[in-house]
Every structure is written in structure tokens, then in C-alpha cells.
XYZ file of C-alpha atoms in Angstrom:
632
model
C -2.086 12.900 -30.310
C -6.008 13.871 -29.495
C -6.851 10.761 -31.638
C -5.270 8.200 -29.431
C -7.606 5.773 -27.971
C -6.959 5.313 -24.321
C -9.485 2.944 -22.809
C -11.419 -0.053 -23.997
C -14.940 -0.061 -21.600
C -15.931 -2.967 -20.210
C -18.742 -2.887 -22.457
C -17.060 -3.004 -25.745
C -15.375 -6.606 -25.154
C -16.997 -8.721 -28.174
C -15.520 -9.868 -31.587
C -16.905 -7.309 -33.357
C -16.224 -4.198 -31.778
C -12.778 -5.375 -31.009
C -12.320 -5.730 -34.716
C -13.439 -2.802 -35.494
C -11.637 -0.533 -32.594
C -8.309 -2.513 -33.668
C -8.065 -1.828 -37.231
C -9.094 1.360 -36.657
C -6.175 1.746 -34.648
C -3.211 0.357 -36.513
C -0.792 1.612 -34.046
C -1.628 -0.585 -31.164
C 0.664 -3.267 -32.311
C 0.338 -5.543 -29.343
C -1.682 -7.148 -27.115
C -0.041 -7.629 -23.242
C -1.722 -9.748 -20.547
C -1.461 -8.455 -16.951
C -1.427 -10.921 -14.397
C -0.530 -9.980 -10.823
C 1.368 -12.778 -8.894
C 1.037 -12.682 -5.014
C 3.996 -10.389 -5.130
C 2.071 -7.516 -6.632
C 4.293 -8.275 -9.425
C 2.300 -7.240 -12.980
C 3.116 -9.110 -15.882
C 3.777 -7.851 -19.144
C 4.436 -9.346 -22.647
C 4.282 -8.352 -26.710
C 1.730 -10.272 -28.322
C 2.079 -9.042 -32.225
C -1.812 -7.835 -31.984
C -1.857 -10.070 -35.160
C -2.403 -12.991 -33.045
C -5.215 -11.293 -31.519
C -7.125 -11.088 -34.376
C -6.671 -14.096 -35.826
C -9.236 -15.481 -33.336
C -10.463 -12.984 -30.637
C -12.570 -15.450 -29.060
C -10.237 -17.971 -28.556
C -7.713 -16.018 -27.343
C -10.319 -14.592 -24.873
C -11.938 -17.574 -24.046
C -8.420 -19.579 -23.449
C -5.375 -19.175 -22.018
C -1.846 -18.151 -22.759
C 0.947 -20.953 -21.193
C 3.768 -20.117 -18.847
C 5.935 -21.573 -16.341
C 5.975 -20.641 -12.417
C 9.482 -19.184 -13.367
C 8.474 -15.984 -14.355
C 6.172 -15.039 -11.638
C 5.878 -15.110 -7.461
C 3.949 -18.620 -6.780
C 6.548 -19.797 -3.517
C 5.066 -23.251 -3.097
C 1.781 -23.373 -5.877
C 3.961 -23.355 -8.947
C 7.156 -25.939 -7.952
C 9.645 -27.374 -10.163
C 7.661 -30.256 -10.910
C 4.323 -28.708 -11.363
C 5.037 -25.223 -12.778
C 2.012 -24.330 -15.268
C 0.897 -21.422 -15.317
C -2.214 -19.759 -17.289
C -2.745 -16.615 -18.037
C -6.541 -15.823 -18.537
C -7.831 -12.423 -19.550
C -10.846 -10.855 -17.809
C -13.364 -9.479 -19.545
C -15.139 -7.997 -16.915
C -12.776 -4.730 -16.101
C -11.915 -1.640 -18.780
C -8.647 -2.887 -20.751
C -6.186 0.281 -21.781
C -3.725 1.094 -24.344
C -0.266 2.189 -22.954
C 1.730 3.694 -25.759
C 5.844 4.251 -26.414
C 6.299 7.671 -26.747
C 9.463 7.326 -27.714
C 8.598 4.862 -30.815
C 6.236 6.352 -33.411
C 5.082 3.915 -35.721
C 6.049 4.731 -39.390
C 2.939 4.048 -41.195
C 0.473 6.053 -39.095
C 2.716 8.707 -37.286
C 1.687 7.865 -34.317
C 3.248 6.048 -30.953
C 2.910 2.485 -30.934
C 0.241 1.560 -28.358
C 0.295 -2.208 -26.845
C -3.227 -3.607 -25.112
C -3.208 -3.975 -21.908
C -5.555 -7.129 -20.423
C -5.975 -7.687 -17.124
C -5.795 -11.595 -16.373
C -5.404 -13.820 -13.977
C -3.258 -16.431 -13.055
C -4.200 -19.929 -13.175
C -2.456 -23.075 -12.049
C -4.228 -26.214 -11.576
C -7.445 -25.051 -12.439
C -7.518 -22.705 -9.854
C -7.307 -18.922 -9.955
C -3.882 -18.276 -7.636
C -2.956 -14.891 -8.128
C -3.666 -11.629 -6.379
C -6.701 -10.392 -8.202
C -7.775 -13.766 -8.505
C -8.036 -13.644 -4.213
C -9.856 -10.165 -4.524
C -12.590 -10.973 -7.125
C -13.542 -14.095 -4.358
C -13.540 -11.423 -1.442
C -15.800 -9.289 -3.469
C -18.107 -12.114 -4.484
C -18.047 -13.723 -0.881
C -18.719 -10.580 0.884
C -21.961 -9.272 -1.403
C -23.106 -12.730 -0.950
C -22.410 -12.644 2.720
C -24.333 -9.491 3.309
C -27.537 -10.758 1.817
C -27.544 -13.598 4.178
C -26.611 -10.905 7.137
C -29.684 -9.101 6.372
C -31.998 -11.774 5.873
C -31.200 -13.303 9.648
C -30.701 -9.832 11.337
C -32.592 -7.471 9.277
C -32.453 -4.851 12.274
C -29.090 -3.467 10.543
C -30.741 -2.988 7.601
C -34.026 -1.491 9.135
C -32.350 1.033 11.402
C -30.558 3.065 8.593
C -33.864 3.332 6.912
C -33.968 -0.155 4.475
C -37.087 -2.291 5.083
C -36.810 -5.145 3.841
C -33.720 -7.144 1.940
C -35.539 -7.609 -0.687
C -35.821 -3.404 -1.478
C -31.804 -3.835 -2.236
C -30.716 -4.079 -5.999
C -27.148 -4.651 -5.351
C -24.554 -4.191 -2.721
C -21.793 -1.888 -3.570
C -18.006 -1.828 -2.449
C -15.916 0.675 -3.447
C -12.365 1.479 -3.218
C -9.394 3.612 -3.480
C -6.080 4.445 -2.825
C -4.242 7.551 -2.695
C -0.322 7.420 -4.426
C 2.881 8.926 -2.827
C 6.322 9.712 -3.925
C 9.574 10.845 -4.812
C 11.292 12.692 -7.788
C 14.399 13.826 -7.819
C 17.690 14.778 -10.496
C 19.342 11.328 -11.406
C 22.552 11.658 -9.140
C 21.494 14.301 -6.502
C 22.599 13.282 -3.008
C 19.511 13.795 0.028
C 20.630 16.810 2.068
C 19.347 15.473 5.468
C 19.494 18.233 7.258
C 17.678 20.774 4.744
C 15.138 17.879 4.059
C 14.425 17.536 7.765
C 14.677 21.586 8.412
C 12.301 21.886 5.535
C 9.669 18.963 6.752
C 9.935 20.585 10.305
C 9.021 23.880 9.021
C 6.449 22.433 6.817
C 7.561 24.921 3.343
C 6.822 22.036 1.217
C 3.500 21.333 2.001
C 0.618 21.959 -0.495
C 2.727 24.744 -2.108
C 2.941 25.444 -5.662
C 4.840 22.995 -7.972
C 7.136 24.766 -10.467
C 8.955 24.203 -13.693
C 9.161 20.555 -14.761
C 7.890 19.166 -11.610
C 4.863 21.131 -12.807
C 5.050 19.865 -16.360
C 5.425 16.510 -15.639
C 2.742 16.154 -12.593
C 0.069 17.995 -15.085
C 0.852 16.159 -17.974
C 0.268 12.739 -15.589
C -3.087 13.484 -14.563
C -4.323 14.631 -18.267
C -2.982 11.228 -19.117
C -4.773 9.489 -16.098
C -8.075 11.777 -17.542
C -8.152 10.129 -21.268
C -7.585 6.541 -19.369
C -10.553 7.105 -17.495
C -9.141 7.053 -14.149
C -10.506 10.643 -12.999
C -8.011 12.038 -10.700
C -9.361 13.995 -8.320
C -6.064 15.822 -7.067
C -2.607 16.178 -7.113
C 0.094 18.121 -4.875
C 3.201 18.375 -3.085
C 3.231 16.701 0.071
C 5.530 17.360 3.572
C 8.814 16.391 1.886
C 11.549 17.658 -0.109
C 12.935 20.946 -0.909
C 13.058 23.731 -3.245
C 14.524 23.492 -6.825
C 17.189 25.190 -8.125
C 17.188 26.240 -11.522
C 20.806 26.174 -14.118
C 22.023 29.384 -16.369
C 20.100 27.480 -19.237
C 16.909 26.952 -17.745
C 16.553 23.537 -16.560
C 16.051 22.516 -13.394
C 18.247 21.320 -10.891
C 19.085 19.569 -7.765
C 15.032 18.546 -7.782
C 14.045 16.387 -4.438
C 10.314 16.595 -4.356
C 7.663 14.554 -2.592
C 3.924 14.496 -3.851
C 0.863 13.080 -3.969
C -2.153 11.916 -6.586
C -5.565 10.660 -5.556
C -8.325 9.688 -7.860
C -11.849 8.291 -7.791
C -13.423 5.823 -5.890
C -13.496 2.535 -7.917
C -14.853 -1.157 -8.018
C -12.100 -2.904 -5.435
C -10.866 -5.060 -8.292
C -10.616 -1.684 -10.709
C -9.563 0.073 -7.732
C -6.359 -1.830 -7.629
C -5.630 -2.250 -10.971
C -5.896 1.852 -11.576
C -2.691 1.834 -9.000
C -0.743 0.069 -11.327
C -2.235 1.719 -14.022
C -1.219 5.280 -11.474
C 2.032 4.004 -11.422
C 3.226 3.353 -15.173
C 2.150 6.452 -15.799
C 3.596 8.655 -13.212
C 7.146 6.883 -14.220
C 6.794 7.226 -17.592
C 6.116 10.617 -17.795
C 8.641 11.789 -15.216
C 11.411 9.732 -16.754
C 11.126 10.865 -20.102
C 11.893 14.173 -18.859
C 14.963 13.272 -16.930
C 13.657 12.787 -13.504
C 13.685 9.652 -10.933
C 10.844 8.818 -9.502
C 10.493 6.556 -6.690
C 7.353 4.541 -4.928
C 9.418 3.431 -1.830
C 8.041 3.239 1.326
C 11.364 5.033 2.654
C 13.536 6.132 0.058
C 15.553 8.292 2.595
C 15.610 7.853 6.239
C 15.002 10.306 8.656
C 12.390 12.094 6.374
C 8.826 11.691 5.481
C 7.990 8.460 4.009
C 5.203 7.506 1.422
C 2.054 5.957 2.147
C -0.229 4.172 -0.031
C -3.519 5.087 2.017
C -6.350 2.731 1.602
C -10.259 3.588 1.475
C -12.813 1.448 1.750
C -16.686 1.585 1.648
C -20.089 -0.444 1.819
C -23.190 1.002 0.043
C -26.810 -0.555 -1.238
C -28.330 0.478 -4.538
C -32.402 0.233 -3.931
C -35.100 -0.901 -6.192
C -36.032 2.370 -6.227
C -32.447 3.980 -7.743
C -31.400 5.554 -4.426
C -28.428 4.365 -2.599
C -27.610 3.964 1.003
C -24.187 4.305 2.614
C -24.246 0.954 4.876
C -21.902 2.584 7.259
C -23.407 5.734 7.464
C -26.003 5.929 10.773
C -29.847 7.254 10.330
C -28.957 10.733 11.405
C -24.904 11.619 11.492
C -25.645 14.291 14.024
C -26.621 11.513 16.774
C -24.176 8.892 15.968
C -20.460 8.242 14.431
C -21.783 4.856 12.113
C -24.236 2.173 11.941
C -24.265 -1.153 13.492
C -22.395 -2.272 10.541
C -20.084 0.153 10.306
C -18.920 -0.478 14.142
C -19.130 -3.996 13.270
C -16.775 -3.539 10.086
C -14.307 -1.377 11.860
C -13.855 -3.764 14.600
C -13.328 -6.670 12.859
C -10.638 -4.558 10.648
C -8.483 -3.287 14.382
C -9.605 -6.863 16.087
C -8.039 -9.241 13.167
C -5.139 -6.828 12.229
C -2.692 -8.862 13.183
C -2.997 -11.271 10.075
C -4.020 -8.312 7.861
C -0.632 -6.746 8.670
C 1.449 -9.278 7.016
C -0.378 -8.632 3.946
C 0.028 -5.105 4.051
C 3.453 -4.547 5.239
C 6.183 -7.279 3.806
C 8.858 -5.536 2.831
C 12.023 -4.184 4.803
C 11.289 -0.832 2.823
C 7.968 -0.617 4.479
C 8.891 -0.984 7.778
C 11.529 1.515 7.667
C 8.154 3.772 6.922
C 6.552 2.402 10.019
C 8.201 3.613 12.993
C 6.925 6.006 15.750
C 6.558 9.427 15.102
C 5.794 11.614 12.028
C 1.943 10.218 10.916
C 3.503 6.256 10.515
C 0.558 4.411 11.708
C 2.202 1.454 14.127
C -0.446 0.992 16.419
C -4.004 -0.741 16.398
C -6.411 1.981 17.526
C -8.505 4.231 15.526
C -10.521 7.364 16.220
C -14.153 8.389 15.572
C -13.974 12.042 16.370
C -14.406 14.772 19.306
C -17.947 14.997 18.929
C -20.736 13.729 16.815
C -21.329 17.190 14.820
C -17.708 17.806 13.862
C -16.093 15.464 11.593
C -12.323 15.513 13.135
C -8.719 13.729 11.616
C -6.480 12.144 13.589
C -3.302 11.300 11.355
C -1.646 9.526 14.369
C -3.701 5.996 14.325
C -4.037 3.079 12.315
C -8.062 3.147 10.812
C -9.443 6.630 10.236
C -12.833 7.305 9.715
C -14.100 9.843 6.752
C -17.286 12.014 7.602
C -19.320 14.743 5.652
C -22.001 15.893 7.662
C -23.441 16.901 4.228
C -22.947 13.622 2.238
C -23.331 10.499 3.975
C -22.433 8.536 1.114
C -18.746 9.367 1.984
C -18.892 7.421 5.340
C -15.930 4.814 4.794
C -12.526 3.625 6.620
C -9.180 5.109 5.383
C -6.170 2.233 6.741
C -3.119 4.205 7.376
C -0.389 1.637 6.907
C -0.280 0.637 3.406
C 2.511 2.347 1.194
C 2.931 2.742 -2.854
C 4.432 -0.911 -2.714
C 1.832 -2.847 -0.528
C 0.025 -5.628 -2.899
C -3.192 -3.260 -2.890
C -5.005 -5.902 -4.311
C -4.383 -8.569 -1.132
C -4.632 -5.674 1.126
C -8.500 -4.564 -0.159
C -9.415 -8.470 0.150
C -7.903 -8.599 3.680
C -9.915 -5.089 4.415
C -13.256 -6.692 3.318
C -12.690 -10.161 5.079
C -11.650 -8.940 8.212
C -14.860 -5.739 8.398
C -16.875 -8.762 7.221
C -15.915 -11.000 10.764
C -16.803 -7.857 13.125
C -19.780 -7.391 10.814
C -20.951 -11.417 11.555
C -20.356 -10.232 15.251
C -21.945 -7.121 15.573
C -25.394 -8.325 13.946
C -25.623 -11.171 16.512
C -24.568 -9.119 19.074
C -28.129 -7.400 18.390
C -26.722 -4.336 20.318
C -27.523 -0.907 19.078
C -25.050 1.744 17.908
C -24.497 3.290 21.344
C -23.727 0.309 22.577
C -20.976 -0.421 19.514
C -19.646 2.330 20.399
C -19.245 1.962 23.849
C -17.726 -1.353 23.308
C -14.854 -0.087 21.042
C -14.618 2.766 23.056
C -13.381 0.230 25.645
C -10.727 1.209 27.948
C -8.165 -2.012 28.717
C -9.029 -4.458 31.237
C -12.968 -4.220 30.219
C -14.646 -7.406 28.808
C -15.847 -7.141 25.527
C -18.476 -9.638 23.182
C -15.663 -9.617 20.910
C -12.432 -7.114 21.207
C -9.781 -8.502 23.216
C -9.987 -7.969 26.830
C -6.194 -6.271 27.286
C -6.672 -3.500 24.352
C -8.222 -0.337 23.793
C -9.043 0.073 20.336
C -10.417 4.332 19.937
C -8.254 7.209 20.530
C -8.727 10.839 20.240
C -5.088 11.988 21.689
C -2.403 11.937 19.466
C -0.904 7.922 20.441
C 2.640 9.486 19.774
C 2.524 12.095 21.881
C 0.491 11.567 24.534
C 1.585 8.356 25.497
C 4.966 6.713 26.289
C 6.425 4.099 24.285
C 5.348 1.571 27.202
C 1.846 3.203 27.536
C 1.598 2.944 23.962
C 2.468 -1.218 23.892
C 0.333 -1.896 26.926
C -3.004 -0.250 25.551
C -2.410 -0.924 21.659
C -0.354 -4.185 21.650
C 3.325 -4.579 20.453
C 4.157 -3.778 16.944
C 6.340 -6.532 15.037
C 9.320 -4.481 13.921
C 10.966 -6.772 11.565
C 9.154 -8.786 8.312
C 9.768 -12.291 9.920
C 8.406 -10.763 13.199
C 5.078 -9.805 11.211
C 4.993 -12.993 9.348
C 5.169 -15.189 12.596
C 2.070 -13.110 14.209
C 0.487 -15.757 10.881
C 1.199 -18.476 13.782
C 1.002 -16.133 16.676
C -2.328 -15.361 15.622
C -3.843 -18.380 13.774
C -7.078 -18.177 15.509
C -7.889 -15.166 13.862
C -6.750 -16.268 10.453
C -10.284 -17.677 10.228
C -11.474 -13.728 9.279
C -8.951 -13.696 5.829
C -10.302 -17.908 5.464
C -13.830 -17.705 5.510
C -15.549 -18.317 1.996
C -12.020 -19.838 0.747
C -10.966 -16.368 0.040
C -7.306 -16.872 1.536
C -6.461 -20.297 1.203
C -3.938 -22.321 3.145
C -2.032 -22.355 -0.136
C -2.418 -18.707 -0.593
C -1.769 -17.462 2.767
C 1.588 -20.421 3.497
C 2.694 -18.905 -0.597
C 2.727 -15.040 0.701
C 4.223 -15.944 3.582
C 7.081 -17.975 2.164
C 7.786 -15.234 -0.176
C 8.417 -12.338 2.001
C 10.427 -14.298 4.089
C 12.635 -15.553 1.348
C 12.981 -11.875 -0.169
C 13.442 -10.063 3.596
C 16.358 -12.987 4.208
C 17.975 -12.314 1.534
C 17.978 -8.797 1.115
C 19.087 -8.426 4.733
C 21.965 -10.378 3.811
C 23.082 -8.508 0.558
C 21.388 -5.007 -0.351
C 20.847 -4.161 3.471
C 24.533 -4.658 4.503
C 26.288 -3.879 1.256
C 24.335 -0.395 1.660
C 25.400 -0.321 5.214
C 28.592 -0.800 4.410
C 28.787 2.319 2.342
C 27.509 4.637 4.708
C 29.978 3.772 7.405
C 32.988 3.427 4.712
C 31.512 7.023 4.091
C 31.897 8.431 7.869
C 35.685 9.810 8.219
C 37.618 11.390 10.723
C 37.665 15.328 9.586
C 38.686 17.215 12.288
C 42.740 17.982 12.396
C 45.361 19.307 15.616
C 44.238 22.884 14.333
C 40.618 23.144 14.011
C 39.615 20.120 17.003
C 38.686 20.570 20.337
C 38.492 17.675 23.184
C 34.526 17.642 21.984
C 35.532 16.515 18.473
C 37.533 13.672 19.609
C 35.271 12.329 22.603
C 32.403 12.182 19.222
C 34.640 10.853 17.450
C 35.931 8.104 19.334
C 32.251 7.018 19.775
C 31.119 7.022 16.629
C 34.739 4.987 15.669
C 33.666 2.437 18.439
C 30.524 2.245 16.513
C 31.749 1.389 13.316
C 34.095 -1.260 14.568
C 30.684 -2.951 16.683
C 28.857 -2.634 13.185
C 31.560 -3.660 10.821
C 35.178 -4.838 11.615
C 35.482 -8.755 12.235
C 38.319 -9.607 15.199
C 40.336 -12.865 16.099
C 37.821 -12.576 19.099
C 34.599 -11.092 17.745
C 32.488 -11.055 15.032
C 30.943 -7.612 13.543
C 27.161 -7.268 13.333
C 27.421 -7.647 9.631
C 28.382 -10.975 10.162
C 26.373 -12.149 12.780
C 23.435 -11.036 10.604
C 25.053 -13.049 7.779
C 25.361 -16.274 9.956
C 22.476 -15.849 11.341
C 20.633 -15.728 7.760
C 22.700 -18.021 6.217
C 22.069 -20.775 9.478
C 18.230 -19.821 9.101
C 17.707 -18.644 12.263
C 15.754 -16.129 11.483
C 14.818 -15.276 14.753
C 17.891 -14.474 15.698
C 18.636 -12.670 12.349
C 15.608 -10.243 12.923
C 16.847 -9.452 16.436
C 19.514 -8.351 14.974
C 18.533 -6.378 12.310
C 17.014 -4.474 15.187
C 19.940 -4.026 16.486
C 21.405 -3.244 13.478
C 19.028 -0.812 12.730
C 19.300 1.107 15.905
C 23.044 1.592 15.744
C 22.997 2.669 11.840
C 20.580 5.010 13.219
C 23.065 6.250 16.662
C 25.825 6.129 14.249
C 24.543 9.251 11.725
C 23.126 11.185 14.077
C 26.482 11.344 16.163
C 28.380 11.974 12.496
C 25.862 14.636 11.750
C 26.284 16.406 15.252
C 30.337 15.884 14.886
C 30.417 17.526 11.640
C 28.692 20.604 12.622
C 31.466 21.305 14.971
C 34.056 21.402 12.589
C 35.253 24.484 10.618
């Protein structure tokens, strides 16, 4: 298997050495183009590799025909106009992803299809999610030049002369991959899983039998695709293993982690789907689940999808400059465009947050407590010398007094399932509007940081009067829940509540629109999307799953083992189930007012009550939990 070819470099795109890499390859069979719809769907099809080499640059050059059917266009591909190209791109590393389970007769080896990036194309127009992040990487680089030429002070005070000493700006990005594995068919314990996040055992510790096999064998796999992980481990959840008379391991509930190296954004994003396939092919062909949800089981630790970002400047003269980074990191937290960037990010993140949370899964993640970021407020640190981390806000900011070149923003929010590839282009659009603001501001960096180190009530050049934006308490815990709302704003708790702060907000939509990055088109497409998928999964998979878990709760106690305790519980958590579920000749259950409400589209309503909803679900198993640990 050492001879499989894993990666095709950027580099190594023309007829020729295509040719050649293919024949001498005959197992990769076919060629797949990847386009990723504003979903963060990835598409995937067999191309006999034939076809491929009957006219490489044609095939390269052109595009392959589809229909809006088959991918997430709400609104850009309709019934009447549903064209759809797929167009590779030529620009990124393409890699083979082979069936293991399917060796290929004539070689003995697996057969490997091509993967192509591509993008999506309808009218002439590039309308798909990496499509939207190559613009925000072009717009901003462009955007920065012109920055520097009008207020080349922020250029000047971390030690660059002139513009015109800059080779190239550089973004870079990254994300860092949670989840779940578990035996097919194990039920969560909730009380060992909580007992054992509480008491931290989990944490860091060593993996063990095929957890271990299958978490080593991912990263040697990520190695040879040229993804360089950096790190792997267990993370807060789960709990031990147990292992069978014959060996194998059982009753498996683990939560880890991977991270790997900083990237170009658009490679950045495309090595999480690349993170992805792997980690679920590898653990599934040994038996195990593995899931990417946000909140695969309530009332445990969730999975993030943690975001990094950076700005750097390769100089004529081959050294390169950390744009965020201040002159001397023992005198100041960042530059005048680092402020700039990370108040534009906290300032404008109420149109970035329907991007990066659209899903009902994620916002069962996002709720006070255990490290969910929820509100808008970051923090810089204690002091200037000690890099600190404070896992309770939204934007945290990454220090080495050693390396300034690691100066960069790490959003919170994202998990596994966020579109990573909107999310980045939202990151650099909105850093890019406080970055516009901050260099005609002309104010120094102790001045930034005095202004987002504003308490509510003070006037700012650009931060909104009523908010504080920096934090070094822990928001959770040293704040109320009102505190929290008036200093950081009110959290949307539902999808459609996010996706109205679009309206809510509009004014600041300008940050995602500037340079045509986010279209109308775009933006109105996402929008319509989640709100189609939230409605009707609240009417279907959230209820019918409701449904089960209070079919599930039963009277246990009997006359011989009860006490008066048992039945005052019980008669609560009975009134409970009849609010949530039973229908009357005079009432109607929550389940079907959430129905109605879905089915009459008003989804205002509908979201109110899935707070509702949520809240009782919620009161309902913790009473059943307490009520069962009373009975013998």
C-alpha cells in the first residue's frame, strides 16, 4: 500500500504530467468533481477516468452539466432555469480517495477515484460556497493594498515602510475537527457521561484499543494526503471502554479531537472535508459510528468546529510580518489592524452568525454553560506579558510571546457541520469593515484598545454604544443571565430567530456585501435554505424523536417500593407529558401547535415554540432522571 499516490500538487496540473501520473496509476479508475453547494453539501460522482484522458484539457478547461436538483441553490437554480456547471479548479492540490474494500484485479491494489475540487456555475456566475470564498480572498488582498497606500501608518508602525516593500499578502486558515465514536447500538448513559465530563477522566488521556487504531491510522492517512496534522486526542466527553471475552471492544462512547496545519482559506476548507471522509472511513470500516454533530447527545459536551484566522505580509526581502501582531508584544495585545479586524468580526456578528450557525443541531451546542460560545465579547488577556485563554467568549485571541507570526483570531462558535467555507469568507469580510474603520480612525493601538475595551453606555467611532465587547471574567459565571443580555446583546435561540437578525441587522450586511462577495442572491439563497430545512425538520425528525423519549418515560415505582415522593414526581412529570404530547377535545399538545404553526408558516410563532418545547423536553428528563434514582 506504500505505493499509493495520495495527492496531486497544485503544480503538476498539465496534460502531460497528468498522463503520465494516470497511467502510472491504473487503479485510480475515476475522476469525481467536488463542488460545494451553499449547503456545505460536497458533490461526488464516477467519471470512468477514461473520459479523462480522452481530452484532459477539455475536460479541464470546460464544464460538466447538471441540474439544480442535485445540489442546495434555494432560489439561483429554479425549475425553469436549473443549469448547473461544474468547473474544476486547477489552482488547489486534487487527491485520490481509494475503496479499501474494492481492490482492483489487475493491479492488486484499491481502486482510487480523483478527487477535483470545482465550482459551481449557473448563469455564468460562480454560485457556490467556494466560489464566495475565492472572491473574499481576492477582494480582501486587493483591499489591503489600497488600505496601505491611503493610511500607510498601519503598515509603518509594525515595522513595514513602504507598500511597495510587500510581495504578497497572506491569509491563512484553519479549523480544528470534533467528534463522536461510539459501538453501533450503544445507548448514551447520561449520567456516567455527565459524572465523567464533571470529573474531567476523559480529557487528554490515553486512547486505547481500536479507538487507538483507528485515530492513528487517520492521521497517517491525513500525512500521505498532505494535510499535516498537527495533533490528535480525546477531548472532555465520553467514557471508558469496555473490552468482550474475545478481545474486541465494547460499549465505546468516545469524544476527540484532530487539528492540522494552517492552510490557504480556500485549502483550508476543503482539507475539512477532506478531515472528514477520512475520519469516517477509517472508523467505519472497523465497526465504529462516528458522528460530526454539533450535539449528538444532550446534556453532554458538544463538538465545535473552531475557526482560526490570520493576516501576514511576505516582503521583498523573504521575511514575513504577522499584520496583527504589534511592534513589540510585550507593550501591546495587536496592531492597529488587528484591533481593527477583531472589531469588525464582534461589531458585524450578527449577520456572520447566520452563516455559521443554521442548523437546529448547532444550536442545541450553543447554549449557556460548558465553553458554548453564545455571546459577542472576546478577551485579550490579563496582562500584556502573559498570553491567557478564556474558553468562555465568542473571538479568542492566540499569542506566543516567542513567535509573533502566530498572532490570529480563533471564533468559538462554529461546529464540525458549519459551511467552513462561508464562515472563513464571512470572517475576512467582516475583520476587513473594522479594518476600513480603524485605519481612518488614525488612532493608535492604545487607543483601539481602549475603545473595545469599552464598558456599555460609552460612545464609540464605531462599536455600538449599548455593548461591551472584551471580557476577562468568565461571561457564564460571573454574570447573570440578564447581566449577560444587557452587556453582550441577546442571543437568537432558534434558526429562524438567527436568520431574521439578516433583516434585523441589514445595515450591517454591507460588511459580508462589499466587493460583491455575498450577493443579494447568495445571502436571500442561504437564508431560504436553512429556513426551509429548520421548518421542516422541526416538524418531522424533531417531534417524531420527541415523541420517543416521552413514549420512553414510564411509571416504575409500585404500592411496595413508592413513597409519597415518587408519586408527587411522578404526577409532574405525567402532567408534562400530557402539555407536550396528548391532544384534548379542548386543547391542543405542543406537538401540534408546533405542527400548525409550521405548517400555517408562522414561523414566528413556530420558533417560540420550539423554545418552549425545548425547555420542557429538557424539565421533563431531568425530573425522570431524579424519579428513577429513588426507586429500588
Amino acid at each position: 500500500m506504500d505505493s499509493l499516490l495520495y495527492v496531486i500538487e497544485k503544480d503538476k496540473h498539465t496534460n502531460e504530467e497528468l498522463r503520465e501520473i494516470l497511467k502510472s496509476n491504473k487503479n485510480i479508475r475515476f475522476v469525481s468533481l467536488m463542488g460545494v453547494d451553499l449547503g456545505g453539501n460536497a458533490t461526488d460522482e464516477k467519471i470512468p477516468v477514461e473520459l479523462f484522458l480522452d481530452d484532459i484539457d477539455k475536460f479541464l478547461e470546460s464544464a460538466i452539466q447538471t441540474d439544480g436538483s442535485s445540489v442546495e441553490l434555494y432560489n439561483i437554480a429554479t425549475l425553469n432555469n436549473a443549469k448547473v456547471d461544474l468547473m474544476p479548479d486547477k489552482s488547489c492540490h486534487w487527491y485520490v480517495d481509494y475503496n479499501m474494500e474494492y481492490i482492483d484485479e489487475e493491479v492488486g491494489l484499491p481502486v482510487g477515484t480523483l478527487k477535483i475540487p470545482a465550482f459551481l456555475i449557473h448563469d455564468n456566475k460562480k454560485v457556490c460556497s467556494r466560489g464566495v470564498l475565492q472572491k473574499a480572498d481576492k477582494y480582501f488582498k486587493k483591499s489591503m493594498y489600497e488600505i496601505f497606500r491611503e493610511y500607510p501608518h498601519v503598515i509603518n508602525n509594525i515595522g513595514i515602510d513602504s507598500v511597495d516593500d510587500i510581495e504578497e499578502i497572506m491569509l491563512t486558515a484553519a479549523t480544528e475537527l470534533e467528534f463522536w465514536v461510539n459501538t453501533p447500538e450503544d445507548k448514551a448513559d447520561l449520567e456516567k457521561l455527565y459524572v465523567s465530563q464533571s470529573l474531567k477522566e476523559q480529557y487528554w488521556k490515553r486512547t486505547h484499543g481500536i479507538i487507538r487504531t483507528c485515530l492513528e491510522k487517520s492521521l497517517i492517512i491525513l500525512q500521505k494526503l498532505g494535510v499535516s496534522p498537527e495533533m490528535a486526542h480525546k477531548e472532555v466527553g465520553g467514557i471508558q471502554s469496555s473490552i468482550s471475552i474475545d478481545g474486541r471492544t465494547n460499549h465505546a462512547m468516545e469524544q476527540l479531537e484532530v487539528s492540522w496545519k494552517f492552510s490557504t482559506p480556500l485549502q483550508a476548507a476543503d482539507n475539512e472535508l477532506l478531515v472528514r471522509d477520512v475520519i469516517e472511513d477509517v472508523f467505519t470500516s472497523h465497526g465504529l459510528e462516528v458522528t460530526f454533530k454539533a450535539k449528538p447527545i444532550h446534556g453532554v459536551a458538544g463538538s465545535g468546529g473552531h475557526t482560526h484566522v490570520g493576516v501576514s505580509a511576505k516582503l521583498k526581502d523573504g521575511s514575513i510580518k504577522n499584520l496583527f501582531a504589534p511592534k513589540d508584544l510585550k507593550e501591546d495585545y495587536l496592531s492597529e489592524l488587528g484591533y481593527g479586524a477583531l472589531m469588525g468580526l464582534l461589531y458585524n456578528y450578527e449577520v456572520l452568525n447566520p452563516i455559521v450557525t443554521a442548523s437546529n443541531d448547532g444550536f442545541n451546542r450553543l447554549v449557556p454553560g460548558f465553553e458554548a460560545p453564545v455571546c459577542i465579547v472576546t478577551s485579550l488577556g490579563h496582562s500584556y506579558e502573559i498570553p491567557s485563554r478564556n474558553r468562555s467568549v465568542l473571538v479568542g485571541l492566540i499569542r506566543d510571546m516567542k513567535n509573533p507570526k502566530t498572532v490570529r483570531f480563533e471564533l468559538r462558535s462554529p461546529s464540525p457541520l458549519s459551511n467552513t467555507y462561508l464562515v472563513i469568507a464571512g470572517c475576512y469580510q467582516t475583520m476587513l469593515d473594522g479594518i476600513k474603520a480603524a485605519a481612518k480612525s488614525g488612532l493608535s493601538t492604545k487607543e483601539l484598545e481602549k475603545e473595545l475595551s469599552k464598558n456599555v453606555g460609552e460612545e464609540s467611532f464605531y462599536l455600538e454604544k449599548d455593548r461591551a465587547y472584551r471580557d476577562e471574567n468568565d461571561v457564564f459565571e460571573h454574570y447573570s443571565l440578564e447581566e449577560r443580555n444587557a452587556r453582550f446583546g441577546i442571543p437568537p435561540a432558534t434558526v429562524y430567530e438567527n436568520m431574521k437578525n439578516l433583516e434585523i441587522y441589514a445595515s450591517k450586511l454591507k460588511s459580508l456585501k462589499q466587493g460583491d462577495v455575498f450577493t443579494d442572491s447568495i445571502i436571500e439563497s442561504f437564508k431560504i435554505g436553512a429556513i426551509d430545512k429548520w421548518q421542516k425538520k422541526l416538524k418531522t425528525r424533531i417531534i417524531e424523536e420527541g415523541i420517543q423519549k416521552i413514549r420512553s418515560i414510564v411509571k416504575i415505582h409500585t404500592k411496595e417500593n413508592m413513597d409519597a415522593l415518587d408519586e408527587v414526581v411522578w404526577n409532574s412529570i405525567s402532567d408534562l407529558k400530557f402539555n407536550i404530547m396528548k391532544d384534548t377535545l379542548t386543547r391542543e399538545s405542543l406537538f401540534t401547535r408546533v405542527r400548525e404553526a409550521v405548517e400555517n408558516k408562522d414561523y414566528q410563532a413556530a420558533s417560540d415554540l420550539q423554545i418552549e418545547l425545548k425547555r420542557s423536553m429538557e424539565e421533563i428528563q431531568q425530573l425522570y432522571m431524579q424519579y428513577k434514582k429513588n426507586i429500588y
